[in-house]
């Protein structure tokens, strides 16, 4: 349903729904504008991975829309989107047939396929993501900029993690390998 939900672990009650939009996400109006009530603020495809920051104030999510998003864990407000460089989620274009079609407002700048796994660094300054595109990306939380792309897997990256001291990144892939990377330089340490 393209949503992220936060639950009370003790009671099982839903605390917060993040990324809720109206049905269909962005909808074109007759004037070729995006309906402001339906601006897509969440994911546009299924969410595959979520993780809390170590202080519990933020949640990172990622999924089939190739995006990595950071949310305020208390209010549900979107803090940042990695892998996307514009502020408007979509635009409306008139087709030659006279119909309206919704298109992304700008091209994606991050992963080129589904994002399978995400996590925060212990100090919350970085987010890591692993994808079907066989890549691991490290993102700066403050700016949303890509810091490193780690290349070396020959198949889908299924899982990523950061060491408790924040110095190493582990990635697991369908290529049956676990790789350890230096979190500061992006260099592969071992396989």
XYZ file of C-alpha atoms in Angstrom:
191
model
C 0.000 0.000 0.000
C 3.128 2.241 -0.289
C 2.841 3.226 3.391
C 5.156 3.090 6.385
C 3.475 2.404 9.723
C 4.821 2.849 13.250
C 3.382 0.531 15.900
C 3.462 0.477 19.697
C 5.528 -2.647 20.456
C 3.842 -3.186 23.833
C 0.202 -2.857 22.752
C 0.312 -3.565 19.015
C -1.619 -0.353 18.372
C -0.860 1.694 15.277
C 0.831 4.951 16.308
C 1.464 6.676 12.966
C 0.970 6.175 9.223
C 3.647 7.781 7.079
C 3.409 8.673 3.416
C -0.360 8.528 3.120
C -1.711 10.061 -0.071
C -5.062 9.954 -1.744
C -5.828 7.026 -4.030
C -3.760 7.138 -7.192
C -1.044 9.487 -5.918
C -0.706 12.454 -8.279
C -3.823 13.278 -10.261
C -3.973 15.678 -13.212
C -6.574 18.406 -13.287
C -8.211 19.623 -16.516
C -5.747 22.563 -16.488
C -2.747 20.184 -16.615
C -1.862 20.887 -13.010
C -1.286 18.393 -10.249
C -4.180 18.251 -7.806
C -2.625 19.701 -4.612
C -4.759 17.439 -2.440
C -3.147 14.417 -4.066
C 0.530 15.339 -4.082
C 2.421 12.094 -3.593
C 4.512 12.507 -0.466
C 5.047 8.832 0.203
C 6.356 6.003 -1.902
C 4.690 5.358 -5.254
C 5.358 1.603 -5.143
C 5.648 -1.067 -2.417
C 7.963 -0.358 0.519
C 10.559 -3.130 1.014
C 12.647 -1.921 3.953
C 12.408 0.421 6.953
C 14.742 1.247 9.846
C 14.805 3.621 12.804
C 17.696 5.979 13.536
C 19.525 4.990 16.737
C 17.895 7.872 18.648
C 14.419 6.876 17.405
C 13.591 10.301 15.959
C 13.700 9.333 12.279
C 12.687 6.436 10.059
C 14.266 5.582 6.703
C 12.250 3.703 4.091
C 12.862 2.373 0.587
C 11.190 0.244 -2.014
C 10.208 -0.457 -5.570
C 10.056 3.235 -6.566
C 13.916 3.287 -6.310
C 13.812 6.016 -3.664
C 15.174 6.266 -0.132
C 13.091 8.518 2.141
C 13.692 9.847 5.648
C 10.705 10.645 7.881
C 10.160 12.322 11.238
C 9.141 9.381 13.453
C 6.875 11.562 15.622
C 4.991 13.652 13.071
C 5.316 11.516 9.920
C 6.624 14.510 7.967
C 8.989 13.734 5.122
C 12.463 15.055 5.960
C 14.363 14.150 2.800
C 14.256 12.001 -0.334
C 17.483 10.507 -1.615
C 17.770 9.504 -5.245
C 15.460 12.257 -6.462
C 16.589 15.793 -7.162
C 13.380 17.824 -7.395
C 10.695 19.058 -5.042
C 7.614 18.368 -7.183
C 6.778 14.656 -7.352
C 5.067 14.708 -10.743
C 3.772 16.798 -13.615
C 0.820 16.433 -15.968
C 1.356 16.135 -19.710
C -1.262 16.163 -22.473
C -0.853 13.204 -24.815
C -1.386 13.378 -28.601
C -4.650 11.494 -28.041
C -5.918 14.357 -25.871
C -5.649 12.399 -22.636
C -3.626 13.387 -19.595
C -0.702 11.396 -18.252
C 1.296 11.791 -15.042
C 5.096 11.757 -15.387
C 7.894 12.209 -12.839
C 8.856 15.876 -12.539
C 12.534 15.051 -12.848
C 14.698 11.980 -13.386
C 15.822 9.811 -10.513
C 19.446 10.314 -9.497
C 19.996 7.282 -7.255
C 19.331 3.575 -7.654
C 18.158 2.309 -11.036
C 16.030 -0.497 -9.620
C 14.153 -1.563 -6.460
C 15.825 -0.783 -3.148
C 15.862 -3.928 -0.998
C 17.455 -2.787 2.278
C 18.206 0.432 4.178
C 19.767 1.477 7.477
C 21.121 4.449 9.432
C 24.687 4.898 10.632
C 24.940 4.843 14.460
C 25.338 8.640 14.639
C 22.474 9.205 12.174
C 24.561 11.194 9.687
C 24.486 8.594 6.900
C 22.005 6.181 5.371
C 22.988 3.086 3.403
C 20.893 1.342 0.775
C 21.222 -1.865 -1.208
C 19.389 -2.517 -4.460
C 18.431 -4.883 -7.238
C 20.841 -2.788 -9.362
C 23.676 -4.663 -7.506
C 24.861 -1.465 -5.816
C 25.233 -0.232 -2.249
C 24.879 3.527 -1.835
C 25.845 5.715 1.106
C 23.869 8.945 1.492
C 24.459 12.101 3.537
C 21.358 12.594 5.687
C 21.759 16.379 5.994
C 22.057 17.122 2.261
C 20.564 14.011 0.634
C 23.682 13.767 -1.524
C 25.174 10.447 -2.519
C 28.532 10.018 -0.733
C 29.699 6.705 -2.254
C 28.480 3.969 -4.548
C 29.940 0.591 -3.635
C 30.377 -1.724 -6.614
C 31.430 -5.339 -6.425
C 28.373 -7.555 -6.165
C 27.377 -9.467 -9.297
C 23.728 -9.953 -8.313
C 20.940 -8.281 -6.320
C 22.004 -6.724 -2.985
C 19.487 -8.087 -0.490
C 20.766 -6.767 2.840
C 22.936 -3.961 4.209
C 24.122 -3.105 7.737
C 26.528 -0.711 9.460
C 28.817 -1.778 12.293
C 28.015 -0.401 15.785
C 31.050 1.889 15.628
C 30.067 3.161 12.152
C 33.385 2.252 10.517
C 32.289 -0.714 8.379
C 29.398 -1.577 6.110
C 28.294 -5.143 5.392
C 26.320 -6.110 2.296
C 24.772 -9.445 1.376
C 23.802 -10.446 -2.133
C 22.219 -13.151 -4.249
C 25.746 -13.695 -5.578
C 26.187 -15.649 -2.296
C 28.769 -13.194 -0.972
C 28.977 -10.975 2.072
C 31.237 -7.980 1.535
C 32.677 -5.694 4.193
C 33.415 -2.101 3.170
C 35.230 0.812 4.820
C 32.469 3.322 5.637
C 34.797 6.341 5.366
C 36.509 5.538 2.060
C 34.117 3.110 0.357
C 36.954 0.628 -0.161
C 36.179 -3.090 -0.029
C 37.849 -4.574 3.072
C 37.054 -8.256 2.545
C 34.644 -10.740 0.972
